[in-house]
mmCIF file with all atom_site columns, C-alpha atoms and ligand atoms in Angstrom:
data_model
loop_
_atom_site.group_PDB
_atom_site.id
_atom_site.type_symbol
_atom_site.label_atom_id
_atom_site.label_alt_id
_atom_site.label_comp_id
_atom_site.label_asym_id
_atom_site.label_entity_id
_atom_site.label_seq_id
_atom_site.pdbx_PDB_ins_code
_atom_site.Cartn_x
_atom_site.Cartn_y
_atom_site.Cartn_z
_atom_site.occupancy
_atom_site.B_iso_or_equiv
_atom_site.pdbx_formal_charge
_atom_site.auth_seq_id
_atom_site.auth_comp_id
_atom_site.auth_asym_id
_atom_site.auth_atom_id
_atom_site.pdbx_PDB_model_num
ATOM   1   C  CA  . THR I 1 1   ? 18.402  -2.238 25.550  1.00 71.00 ? 1   THR I CA  1
ATOM   2   C  CA  . GLU I 1 2   ? 20.238  -0.242 22.891  1.00 84.00 ? 2   GLU I CA  1
ATOM   3   C  CA  . LYS I 1 3   ? 19.813  3.525  22.867  1.00 91.00 ? 3   LYS I CA  1
ATOM   4   C  CA  . PHE I 1 4   ? 18.179  4.934  19.736  1.00 96.00 ? 4   PHE I CA  1
ATOM   5   C  CA  . MET I 1 5   ? 20.721  7.441  18.454  1.00 97.00 ? 5   MET I CA  1
ATOM   6   C  CA  . PRO I 1 6   ? 19.876  11.030 17.453  1.00 98.00 ? 6   PRO I CA  1
ATOM   7   C  CA  . PHE I 1 7   ? 20.247  11.785 13.755  1.00 98.00 ? 7   PHE I CA  1
ATOM   8   C  CA  . VAL I 1 8   ? 19.567  14.521 11.216  1.00 98.00 ? 8   VAL I CA  1
ATOM   9   C  CA  . THR I 1 9   ? 17.935  14.629 7.799   1.00 98.00 ? 9   THR I CA  1
ATOM   10  C  CA  . GLU I 1 10  ? 18.575  17.522 5.389   1.00 98.00 ? 10  GLU I CA  1
ATOM   11  C  CA  . LEU I 1 11  ? 15.583  19.129 3.710   1.00 98.00 ? 11  LEU I CA  1
ATOM   12  C  CA  . ASP I 1 12  ? 16.255  20.969 0.446   1.00 97.00 ? 12  ASP I CA  1
ATOM   13  C  CA  . PHE I 1 13  ? 14.014  24.058 0.564   1.00 96.00 ? 13  PHE I CA  1
ATOM   14  C  CA  . ALA I 1 14  ? 14.222  24.493 -3.211  1.00 94.00 ? 14  ALA I CA  1
ATOM   15  C  CA  . THR I 1 15  ? 12.779  21.072 -4.046  1.00 94.00 ? 15  THR I CA  1
ATOM   16  C  CA  . GLY I 1 16  ? 11.361  19.772 -0.762  1.00 96.00 ? 16  GLY I CA  1
ATOM   17  C  CA  . LYS I 1 17  ? 13.406  16.572 -1.088  1.00 97.00 ? 17  LYS I CA  1
ATOM   18  C  CA  . LEU I 1 18  ? 14.975  14.903 1.929   1.00 98.00 ? 18  LEU I CA  1
ATOM   19  C  CA  . ASN I 1 19  ? 18.532  13.616 2.121   1.00 98.00 ? 19  ASN I CA  1
ATOM   20  C  CA  . PRO I 1 20  ? 18.665  10.746 2.758   1.00 98.00 ? 20  PRO I CA  1
ATOM   21  C  CA  . GLU I 1 21  ? 15.394  10.220 0.901   1.00 98.00 ? 21  GLU I CA  1
ATOM   22  C  CA  . GLY I 1 22  ? 14.104  7.677  3.413   1.00 98.00 ? 22  GLY I CA  1
ATOM   23  C  CA  . HIS I 1 23  ? 11.055  5.663  2.445   1.00 98.00 ? 23  HIS I CA  1
ATOM   24  C  CA  . VAL I 1 24  ? 9.643   7.164  -0.763  1.00 98.00 ? 24  VAL I CA  1
ATOM   25  C  CA  . ILE I 1 25  ? 5.983   6.838  -1.740  1.00 98.00 ? 25  ILE I CA  1
ATOM   26  C  CA  . THR I 1 26  ? 4.842   7.982  -5.197  1.00 98.00 ? 26  THR I CA  1
ATOM   27  C  CA  . ARG I 1 27  ? 1.219   8.365  -6.214  1.00 98.00 ? 27  ARG I CA  1
ATOM   28  C  CA  . ASN I 1 28  ? 0.132   8.651  -9.815  1.00 98.00 ? 28  ASN I CA  1
ATOM   29  C  CA  . LEU I 1 29  ? -3.423  9.133  -11.004 1.00 98.00 ? 29  LEU I CA  1
ATOM   30  C  CA  . SER I 1 30  ? -3.787  5.346  -11.464 1.00 98.00 ? 30  SER I CA  1
ATOM   31  C  CA  . HIS I 1 31  ? -3.311  4.873  -7.695  1.00 98.00 ? 31  HIS I CA  1
ATOM   32  C  CA  . MET I 1 32  ? -6.335  7.021  -6.883  1.00 97.00 ? 32  MET I CA  1
ATOM   33  C  CA  . LYS I 1 33  ? -8.458  7.190  -10.021 1.00 96.00 ? 33  LYS I CA  1
ATOM   34  C  CA  . ASP I 1 34  ? -11.753 6.488  -8.241  1.00 96.00 ? 34  ASP I CA  1
ATOM   35  C  CA  . MET I 1 35  ? -11.199 9.398  -5.861  1.00 96.00 ? 35  MET I CA  1
ATOM   36  C  CA  . TYR I 1 36  ? -11.745 12.143 -8.456  1.00 97.00 ? 36  TYR I CA  1
ATOM   37  C  CA  . TYR I 1 37  ? -15.252 13.229 -9.244  1.00 96.00 ? 37  TYR I CA  1
ATOM   38  C  CA  . ASP I 1 38  ? -14.997 13.637 -13.033 1.00 97.00 ? 38  ASP I CA  1
ATOM   39  C  CA  . GLN I 1 39  ? -14.493 10.045 -14.199 1.00 97.00 ? 39  GLN I CA  1
ATOM   40  C  CA  . GLU I 1 40  ? -14.511 11.068 -17.883 1.00 98.00 ? 40  GLU I CA  1
ATOM   41  C  CA  . ALA I 1 41  ? -11.553 13.398 -17.178 1.00 98.00 ? 41  ALA I CA  1
ATOM   42  C  CA  . VAL I 1 42  ? -9.853  10.532 -15.301 1.00 98.00 ? 42  VAL I CA  1
ATOM   43  C  CA  . ARG I 1 43  ? -10.192 8.278  -18.356 1.00 98.00 ? 43  ARG I CA  1
ATOM   44  C  CA  . GLN I 1 44  ? -8.719  10.952 -20.621 1.00 98.00 ? 44  GLN I CA  1
ATOM   45  C  CA  . LEU I 1 45  ? -5.711  11.525 -18.329 1.00 98.00 ? 45  LEU I CA  1
ATOM   46  C  CA  . LEU I 1 46  ? -4.970  7.895  -17.480 1.00 98.00 ? 46  LEU I CA  1
ATOM   47  C  CA  . GLY I 1 47  ? -2.946  7.274  -20.655 1.00 98.00 ? 47  GLY I CA  1
ATOM   48  C  CA  . GLN I 1 48  ? -0.502  9.913  -19.469 1.00 98.00 ? 48  GLN I CA  1
ATOM   49  C  CA  . ASN I 1 49  ? -0.980  8.823  -15.804 1.00 98.00 ? 49  ASN I CA  1
ATOM   50  C  CA  . PRO I 1 50  ? 0.442   12.023 -14.224 1.00 98.00 ? 50  PRO I CA  1
ATOM   51  C  CA  . LEU I 1 51  ? 2.481   11.913 -11.044 1.00 98.00 ? 51  LEU I CA  1
ATOM   52  C  CA  . ILE I 1 52  ? 0.342   13.591 -8.392  1.00 98.00 ? 52  ILE I CA  1
ATOM   53  C  CA  . TYR I 1 53  ? 2.529   13.490 -5.268  1.00 99.00 ? 53  TYR I CA  1
ATOM   54  C  CA  . VAL I 1 54  ? 5.660   12.088 -3.683  1.00 98.00 ? 54  VAL I CA  1
ATOM   55  C  CA  . VAL I 1 55  ? 6.234   11.571 0.050   1.00 98.00 ? 55  VAL I CA  1
ATOM   56  C  CA  . TYR I 1 56  ? 9.729   11.282 1.556   1.00 98.00 ? 56  TYR I CA  1
ATOM   57  C  CA  . ASN I 1 57  ? 9.429   9.568  4.949   1.00 98.00 ? 57  ASN I CA  1
ATOM   58  C  CA  . VAL I 1 58  ? 12.199  9.566  7.537   1.00 98.00 ? 58  VAL I CA  1
ATOM   59  C  CA  . VAL I 1 59  ? 12.247  5.995  8.819   1.00 98.00 ? 59  VAL I CA  1
ATOM   60  C  CA  . VAL I 1 60  ? 11.772  5.694  12.602  1.00 98.00 ? 60  VAL I CA  1
ATOM   61  C  CA  . PRO I 1 61  ? 10.115  2.940  14.654  1.00 97.00 ? 61  PRO I CA  1
ATOM   62  C  CA  . GLU I 1 62  ? 6.305   3.035  14.516  1.00 98.00 ? 62  GLU I CA  1
ATOM   63  C  CA  . THR I 1 63  ? 5.794   3.268  18.255  1.00 98.00 ? 63  THR I CA  1
ATOM   64  C  CA  . ALA I 1 64  ? 4.246   5.960  20.463  1.00 97.00 ? 64  ALA I CA  1
ATOM   65  C  CA  . ALA I 1 65  ? 7.678   6.929  21.759  1.00 97.00 ? 65  ALA I CA  1
ATOM   66  C  CA  . HIS I 1 66  ? 8.785   8.106  18.311  1.00 98.00 ? 66  HIS I CA  1
ATOM   67  C  CA  . ILE I 1 67  ? 7.737   10.948 15.990  1.00 98.00 ? 67  ILE I CA  1
ATOM   68  C  CA  . GLN I 1 68  ? 7.224   10.102 12.338  1.00 98.00 ? 68  GLN I CA  1
ATOM   69  C  CA  . HIS I 1 69  ? 8.150   12.949 10.000  1.00 98.00 ? 69  HIS I CA  1
ATOM   70  C  CA  . CYS I 1 70  ? 8.066   13.410 6.268   1.00 98.00 ? 70  CYS I CA  1
ATOM   71  C  CA  . VAL I 1 71  ? 7.766   15.852 3.392   1.00 98.00 ? 71  VAL I CA  1
ATOM   72  C  CA  . THR I 1 72  ? 5.014   15.756 0.786   1.00 99.00 ? 72  THR I CA  1
ATOM   73  C  CA  . ILE I 1 73  ? 5.499   17.313 -2.662  1.00 98.00 ? 73  ILE I CA  1
ATOM   74  C  CA  . LEU I 1 74  ? 2.061   17.687 -4.238  1.00 99.00 ? 74  LEU I CA  1
ATOM   75  C  CA  . TYR I 1 75  ? 2.273   18.675 -7.911  1.00 98.00 ? 75  TYR I CA  1
ATOM   76  C  CA  . PRO I 1 76  ? 0.028   21.269 -9.558  1.00 98.00 ? 76  PRO I CA  1
ATOM   77  C  CA  . GLY I 1 77  ? -2.695  20.118 -11.910 1.00 98.00 ? 77  GLY I CA  1
ATOM   78  C  CA  . LYS I 1 78  ? -6.359  19.227 -12.178 1.00 98.00 ? 78  LYS I CA  1
ATOM   79  C  CA  . VAL I 1 79  ? -8.549  16.288 -13.088 1.00 98.00 ? 79  VAL I CA  1
ATOM   80  C  CA  . GLY I 1 80  ? -11.413 18.035 -14.868 1.00 98.00 ? 80  GLY I CA  1
ATOM   81  C  CA  . ASN I 1 81  ? -11.790 21.092 -12.646 1.00 98.00 ? 81  ASN I CA  1
ATOM   82  C  CA  . GLU I 1 82  ? -10.808 19.292 -9.424  1.00 98.00 ? 82  GLU I CA  1
ATOM   83  C  CA  . TYR I 1 83  ? -7.321  20.116 -8.172  1.00 98.00 ? 83  TYR I CA  1
ATOM   84  C  CA  . PHE I 1 84  ? -4.655  17.451 -7.652  1.00 98.00 ? 84  PHE I CA  1
ATOM   85  C  CA  . MET I 1 85  ? -4.906  16.170 -4.072  1.00 98.00 ? 85  MET I CA  1
ATOM   86  C  CA  . THR I 1 86  ? -3.645  13.495 -1.713  1.00 98.00 ? 86  THR I CA  1
ATOM   87  C  CA  . LYS I 1 87  ? -5.748  10.417 -0.957  1.00 98.00 ? 87  LYS I CA  1
ATOM   88  C  CA  . GLY I 1 88  ? -6.466  11.582 2.577   1.00 98.00 ? 88  GLY I CA  1
ATOM   89  C  CA  . HIS I 1 89  ? -6.849  9.427  5.661   1.00 98.00 ? 89  HIS I CA  1
ATOM   90  C  CA  . TYR I 1 90  ? -7.843  9.068  9.272   1.00 97.00 ? 90  TYR I CA  1
ATOM   91  C  CA  . HIS I 1 91  ? -5.110  7.797  11.520  1.00 98.00 ? 91  HIS I CA  1
ATOM   92  C  CA  . GLU I 1 92  ? -5.543  4.127  12.314  1.00 98.00 ? 92  GLU I CA  1
ATOM   93  C  CA  . VAL I 1 93  ? -5.210  5.117  15.974  1.00 98.00 ? 93  VAL I CA  1
ATOM   94  C  CA  . LEU I 1 94  ? -7.948  7.701  15.509  1.00 98.00 ? 94  LEU I CA  1
ATOM   95  C  CA  . ASP I 1 95  ? -6.917  10.197 18.179  1.00 98.00 ? 95  ASP I CA  1
ATOM   96  C  CA  . ARG I 1 96  ? -3.383  10.795 16.921  1.00 98.00 ? 96  ARG I CA  1
ATOM   97  C  CA  . ALA I 1 97  ? -2.870  14.442 15.913  1.00 99.00 ? 97  ALA I CA  1
ATOM   98  C  CA  . GLU I 1 98  ? -0.468  15.837 13.305  1.00 99.00 ? 98  GLU I CA  1
ATOM   99  C  CA  . ILE I 1 99  ? 1.332   19.076 12.409  1.00 99.00 ? 99  ILE I CA  1
ATOM   100 C  CA  . TYR I 1 100 ? 1.624   20.322 8.819   1.00 99.00 ? 100 TYR I CA  1
ATOM   101 C  CA  . PHE I 1 101 ? 4.132   23.069 8.025   1.00 98.00 ? 101 PHE I CA  1
ATOM   102 C  CA  . CYS I 1 102 ? 3.919   24.603 4.525   1.00 98.00 ? 102 CYS I CA  1
ATOM   103 C  CA  . LEU I 1 103 ? 7.294   25.306 2.945   1.00 98.00 ? 103 LEU I CA  1
ATOM   104 C  CA  . LYS I 1 104 ? 6.450   26.156 -0.653  1.00 98.00 ? 104 LYS I CA  1
ATOM   105 C  CA  . GLY I 1 105 ? 3.530   26.771 -2.991  1.00 98.00 ? 105 GLY I CA  1
ATOM   106 C  CA  . LYS I 1 106 ? -0.044  27.024 -1.823  1.00 98.00 ? 106 LYS I CA  1
ATOM   107 C  CA  . GLY I 1 107 ? -2.876  24.716 -1.058  1.00 98.00 ? 107 GLY I CA  1
ATOM   108 C  CA  . GLN I 1 108 ? -5.746  23.731 1.149   1.00 98.00 ? 108 GLN I CA  1
ATOM   109 C  CA  . LEU I 1 109 ? -5.856  21.319 4.052   1.00 99.00 ? 109 LEU I CA  1
ATOM   110 C  CA  . LEU I 1 110 ? -9.300  19.683 4.141   1.00 98.00 ? 110 LEU I CA  1
ATOM   111 C  CA  . MET I 1 111 ? -10.370 17.951 7.344   1.00 98.00 ? 111 MET I CA  1
ATOM   112 C  CA  . GLN I 1 112 ? -13.450 16.130 8.536   1.00 98.00 ? 112 GLN I CA  1
ATOM   113 C  CA  . THR I 1 113 ? -14.637 13.965 11.410  1.00 97.00 ? 113 THR I CA  1
ATOM   114 C  CA  . GLN I 1 114 ? -16.661 10.783 11.462  1.00 95.00 ? 114 GLN I CA  1
ATOM   115 C  CA  . ASP I 1 115 ? -19.589 12.655 13.034  1.00 95.00 ? 115 ASP I CA  1
ATOM   116 C  CA  . GLY I 1 116 ? -19.883 15.093 10.118  1.00 95.00 ? 116 GLY I CA  1
ATOM   117 C  CA  . ALA I 1 117 ? -17.755 18.139 10.981  1.00 98.00 ? 117 ALA I CA  1
ATOM   118 C  CA  . PHE I 1 118 ? -15.734 19.710 8.153   1.00 98.00 ? 118 PHE I CA  1
ATOM   119 C  CA  . ALA I 1 119 ? -12.920 22.291 8.206   1.00 98.00 ? 119 ALA I CA  1
ATOM   120 C  CA  . SER I 1 120 ? -10.467 23.727 5.708   1.00 98.00 ? 120 SER I CA  1
ATOM   121 C  CA  . ILE I 1 121 ? -7.290  25.741 6.198   1.00 98.00 ? 121 ILE I CA  1
ATOM   122 C  CA  . ASP I 1 122 ? -5.489  27.699 3.469   1.00 98.00 ? 122 ASP I CA  1
ATOM   123 C  CA  . MET I 1 123 ? -1.789  26.901 3.492   1.00 98.00 ? 123 MET I CA  1
ATOM   124 C  CA  . VAL I 1 124 ? 1.003   29.206 2.299   1.00 98.00 ? 124 VAL I CA  1
ATOM   125 C  CA  . PRO I 1 125 ? 4.710   29.103 3.165   1.00 98.00 ? 125 PRO I CA  1
ATOM   126 C  CA  . GLY I 1 126 ? 4.944   29.602 6.931   1.00 98.00 ? 126 GLY I CA  1
ATOM   127 C  CA  . SER I 1 127 ? 1.484   28.184 7.746   1.00 99.00 ? 127 SER I CA  1
ATOM   128 C  CA  . VAL I 1 128 ? 1.702   25.675 10.569  1.00 99.00 ? 128 VAL I CA  1
ATOM   129 C  CA  . ALA I 1 129 ? -1.564  23.755 10.733  1.00 99.00 ? 129 ALA I CA  1
ATOM   130 C  CA  . TYR I 1 130 ? -2.699  21.563 13.583  1.00 98.00 ? 130 TYR I CA  1
ATOM   131 C  CA  . VAL I 1 131 ? -4.665  18.496 12.530  1.00 99.00 ? 131 VAL I CA  1
ATOM   132 C  CA  . ALA I 1 132 ? -6.455  17.820 15.806  1.00 98.00 ? 132 ALA I CA  1
ATOM   133 C  CA  . PRO I 1 133 ? -7.105  14.270 17.064  1.00 98.00 ? 133 PRO I CA  1
ATOM   134 C  CA  . GLU I 1 134 ? -9.832  12.359 15.178  1.00 98.00 ? 134 GLU I CA  1
ATOM   135 C  CA  . TRP I 1 135 ? -9.810  14.553 12.035  1.00 98.00 ? 135 TRP I CA  1
ATOM   136 C  CA  . ALA I 1 136 ? -9.244  12.972 8.637   1.00 98.00 ? 136 ALA I CA  1
ATOM   137 C  CA  . HIS I 1 137 ? -6.948  15.094 6.477   1.00 98.00 ? 137 HIS I CA  1
ATOM   138 C  CA  . ARG I 1 138 ? -6.315  15.645 2.773   1.00 98.00 ? 138 ARG I CA  1
ATOM   139 C  CA  . THR I 1 139 ? -4.255  18.318 1.016   1.00 99.00 ? 139 THR I CA  1
ATOM   140 C  CA  . VAL I 1 140 ? -5.025  20.013 -2.297  1.00 99.00 ? 140 VAL I CA  1
ATOM   141 C  CA  . ASN I 1 141 ? -2.667  22.001 -4.538  1.00 99.00 ? 141 ASN I CA  1
ATOM   142 C  CA  . THR I 1 142 ? -4.564  25.134 -5.568  1.00 98.00 ? 142 THR I CA  1
ATOM   143 C  CA  . GLY I 1 143 ? -1.523  26.853 -7.096  1.00 98.00 ? 143 GLY I CA  1
ATOM   144 C  CA  . ASP I 1 144 ? 0.614   26.456 -10.187 1.00 98.00 ? 144 ASP I CA  1
ATOM   145 C  CA  . GLU I 1 145 ? 3.838   25.247 -8.570  1.00 98.00 ? 145 GLU I CA  1
ATOM   146 C  CA  . PRO I 1 146 ? 4.531   22.256 -6.304  1.00 98.00 ? 146 PRO I CA  1
ATOM   147 C  CA  . PHE I 1 147 ? 2.875   22.540 -2.877  1.00 98.00 ? 147 PHE I CA  1
ATOM   148 C  CA  . VAL I 1 148 ? 5.430   21.302 -0.341  1.00 98.00 ? 148 VAL I CA  1
ATOM   149 C  CA  . PHE I 1 149 ? 4.779   20.655 3.336   1.00 98.00 ? 149 PHE I CA  1
ATOM   150 C  CA  . PHE I 1 150 ? 6.524   18.976 6.240   1.00 98.00 ? 150 PHE I CA  1
ATOM   151 C  CA  . ALA I 1 151 ? 4.493   16.788 8.602   1.00 99.00 ? 151 ALA I CA  1
ATOM   152 C  CA  . ALA I 1 152 ? 5.147   15.270 12.038  1.00 99.00 ? 152 ALA I CA  1
ATOM   153 C  CA  . TYR I 1 153 ? 2.915   12.844 13.910  1.00 99.00 ? 153 TYR I CA  1
ATOM   154 C  CA  . PRO I 1 154 ? 3.075   10.149 16.603  1.00 98.00 ? 154 PRO I CA  1
ATOM   155 C  CA  . GLY I 1 155 ? 4.950   7.032  15.573  1.00 98.00 ? 155 GLY I CA  1
ATOM   156 C  CA  . ASP I 1 156 ? 2.061   4.672  16.254  1.00 98.00 ? 156 ASP I CA  1
ATOM   157 C  CA  . ALA I 1 157 ? -0.602  6.705  14.360  1.00 98.00 ? 157 ALA I CA  1
ATOM   158 C  CA  . GLY I 1 158 ? -0.848  4.510  11.259  1.00 98.00 ? 158 GLY I CA  1
ATOM   159 C  CA  . HIS I 1 159 ? -3.111  5.286  8.284   1.00 97.00 ? 159 HIS I CA  1
ATOM   160 C  CA  . ASN I 1 160 ? -6.719  4.367  7.650   1.00 97.00 ? 160 ASN I CA  1
ATOM   161 C  CA  . TYR I 1 161 ? -7.525  5.032  3.975   1.00 97.00 ? 161 TYR I CA  1
ATOM   162 C  CA  . GLY I 1 162 ? -10.559 2.745  3.787   1.00 93.00 ? 162 GLY I CA  1
ATOM   163 C  CA  . ASP I 1 163 ? -13.179 5.176  5.066   1.00 84.00 ? 163 ASP I CA  1
ATOM   164 C  CA  . ILE I 1 164 ? -12.056 7.887  2.655   1.00 93.00 ? 164 ILE I CA  1
ATOM   165 C  CA  . GLU I 1 165 ? -11.761 5.527  -0.326  1.00 91.00 ? 165 GLU I CA  1
ATOM   166 C  CA  . THR I 1 166 ? -15.399 4.580  0.017   1.00 85.00 ? 166 THR I CA  1
ATOM   167 C  CA  . GLU I 1 167 ? -16.906 7.914  1.113   1.00 84.00 ? 167 GLU I CA  1
ATOM   168 C  CA  . GLY I 1 168 ? -14.504 10.609 -0.068  1.00 93.00 ? 168 GLY I CA  1
ATOM   169 C  CA  . PHE I 1 169 ? -14.543 14.002 1.594   1.00 97.00 ? 169 PHE I CA  1
ATOM   170 C  CA  . ALA I 1 170 ? -17.691 16.076 2.161   1.00 97.00 ? 170 ALA I CA  1
ATOM   171 C  CA  . LYS I 1 171 ? -16.324 18.846 -0.100  1.00 98.00 ? 171 LYS I CA  1
ATOM   172 C  CA  . LEU I 1 172 ? -14.453 18.905 -3.390  1.00 98.00 ? 172 LEU I CA  1
ATOM   173 C  CA  . SER I 1 173 ? -11.878 21.591 -4.143  1.00 98.00 ? 173 SER I CA  1
ATOM   174 C  CA  . VAL I 1 174 ? -12.473 22.838 -7.678  1.00 98.00 ? 174 VAL I CA  1
ATOM   175 C  CA  . GLU I 1 175 ? -11.482 25.741 -9.909  1.00 98.00 ? 175 GLU I CA  1
ATOM   176 C  CA  . GLN I 1 176 ? -14.312 28.090 -10.812 1.00 97.00 ? 176 GLN I CA  1
ATOM   177 C  CA  . ASN I 1 177 ? -13.481 31.248 -12.809 1.00 96.00 ? 177 ASN I CA  1
ATOM   178 C  CA  . GLY I 1 178 ? -9.828  30.941 -11.858 1.00 94.00 ? 178 GLY I CA  1
ATOM   179 C  CA  . GLU I 1 179 ? -10.604 30.652 -8.140  1.00 96.00 ? 179 GLU I CA  1
ATOM   180 C  CA  . ALA I 1 180 ? -10.332 27.658 -5.805  1.00 97.00 ? 180 ALA I CA  1
ATOM   181 C  CA  . VAL I 1 181 ? -13.723 26.983 -4.264  1.00 98.00 ? 181 VAL I CA  1
ATOM   182 C  CA  . LEU I 1 182 ? -15.129 24.207 -2.100  1.00 98.00 ? 182 LEU I CA  1
ATOM   183 C  CA  . VAL I 1 183 ? -18.329 22.603 -3.347  1.00 98.00 ? 183 VAL I CA  1
ATOM   184 C  CA  . ASP I 1 184 ? -20.442 19.819 -1.865  1.00 97.00 ? 184 ASP I CA  1
ATOM   185 C  CA  . ASN I 1 185 ? -19.328 16.379 -3.001  1.00 96.00 ? 185 ASN I CA  1
ATOM   186 C  CA  . PRO I 1 186 ? -22.355 14.948 -4.811  1.00 92.00 ? 186 PRO I CA  1
ATOM   187 C  CA  . ARG I 1 187 ? -21.149 11.398 -4.064  1.00 90.00 ? 187 ARG I CA  1
ATOM   188 C  CA  . TYR I 1 188 ? -20.752 11.936 -0.316  1.00 90.00 ? 188 TYR I CA  1
HETATM 189 C  C1  . S6P H 2 .   ? 0.870   11.143 7.337   1.00 67.71 ? 201 S6P H C1  1
HETATM 190 C  C2  . S6P H 2 .   ? 0.660   12.521 6.792   1.00 67.71 ? 201 S6P H C2  1
HETATM 191 C  C3  . S6P H 2 .   ? 1.202   12.798 5.372   1.00 67.71 ? 201 S6P H C3  1
HETATM 192 C  C4  . S6P H 2 .   ? 0.477   12.037 4.269   1.00 67.71 ? 201 S6P H C4  1
HETATM 193 C  C5  . S6P H 2 .   ? 0.934   12.461 2.877   1.00 67.71 ? 201 S6P H C5  1
HETATM 194 C  C6  . S6P H 2 .   ? 0.206   11.708 1.762   1.00 67.71 ? 201 S6P H C6  1
HETATM 195 O  O1  . S6P H 2 .   ? 0.140   10.917 8.496   1.00 67.71 ? 201 S6P H O1  1
HETATM 196 O  O2  . S6P H 2 .   ? -0.672  12.928 6.931   1.00 67.71 ? 201 S6P H O2  1
HETATM 197 O  O3  . S6P H 2 .   ? 2.546   12.489 5.339   1.00 67.71 ? 201 S6P H O3  1
HETATM 198 O  O4  . S6P H 2 .   ? 0.649   10.661 4.408   1.00 67.71 ? 201 S6P H O4  1
HETATM 199 O  O5  . S6P H 2 .   ? 0.732   13.814 2.710   1.00 67.71 ? 201 S6P H O5  1
HETATM 200 O  O6  . S6P H 2 .   ? -1.164  11.688 1.949   1.00 67.71 ? 201 S6P H O6  1
HETATM 201 P  P1  . S6P H 2 .   ? -1.951  10.313 2.009   1.00 67.71 ? 201 S6P H P1  1
HETATM 202 O  O7  . S6P H 2 .   ? -3.331  10.678 2.438   1.00 67.71 ? 201 S6P H O7  1
HETATM 203 O  O8  . S6P H 2 .   ? -1.896  9.685  0.668   1.00 67.71 ? 201 S6P H O8  1
HETATM 204 O  O9  . S6P H 2 .   ? -1.238  9.467  3.041   1.00 67.71 ? 201 S6P H O9  1
HETATM 205 ZN ZN1 . ZN  H 3 .   ? -1.815  11.817 8.708   1.00 67.71 ? 202 ZN  H ZN1 1
#
C-alpha cells in the first residue's frame, strides 16, 4: 500500500484561517435557527442572516489511524441575550475525545453527557481544553472579537448532531448586566 505522506498546513494567527483552507464549513443563523432560545429574536435577525462561524478542516482520511484537525472562527454576537455559539455535537463514535486550543478571543466550552453531567470551561488564548470521551461539546463566544480555536480529534470520530438538535444543552450562555452567565435551559 501507498504511504500517506507528511504535510503541513499554515495557520494565520491574525485571522485563524488555514492555508490551504481545506474543507470549509460556514454556518449562518438560518442553519441553526431552532437552536436559540429567543425565537422572536431569531425571526428579527433572519432577514440579515448573520454568519455565526466558519470551520477550516484539514482533509485527512476518516479512520482511527488519522487525526482530524481544524480551526473554528466563531464570530461575536447575540441572538436576544444568548451568545453566538456552535451547534454542538456528540461524536458518532461516542468515546472519541478531542483537544481544543484557544488562539484568540474568549469563550466558553460547554459539555454534557447523556447521563446528565454538565461542565463548562472558560477559554482564553493559551487554554488547552480536553473534551473527554463521551462528552458532547459546544463553544460560545462571550467576547466582542472572533473566538478562534484549533481542534484535533481521532479520524473516525464522526459527528452526531441529532441528540443536540432535539434536546439542546442543559444550560444556555446569556449576557446579564454585561456578564456571561449560564442559566438553565427551560426547553431541556
Ligand atoms: C469537531 C470539533 C469542531 C466543531 C466545530 C463546529 O469534532 O468539535 O471542529 O466541529 O467547532 O461545531 P459543530 O458543533 O457545528 O460541529
Ligand atoms: Zn467534536
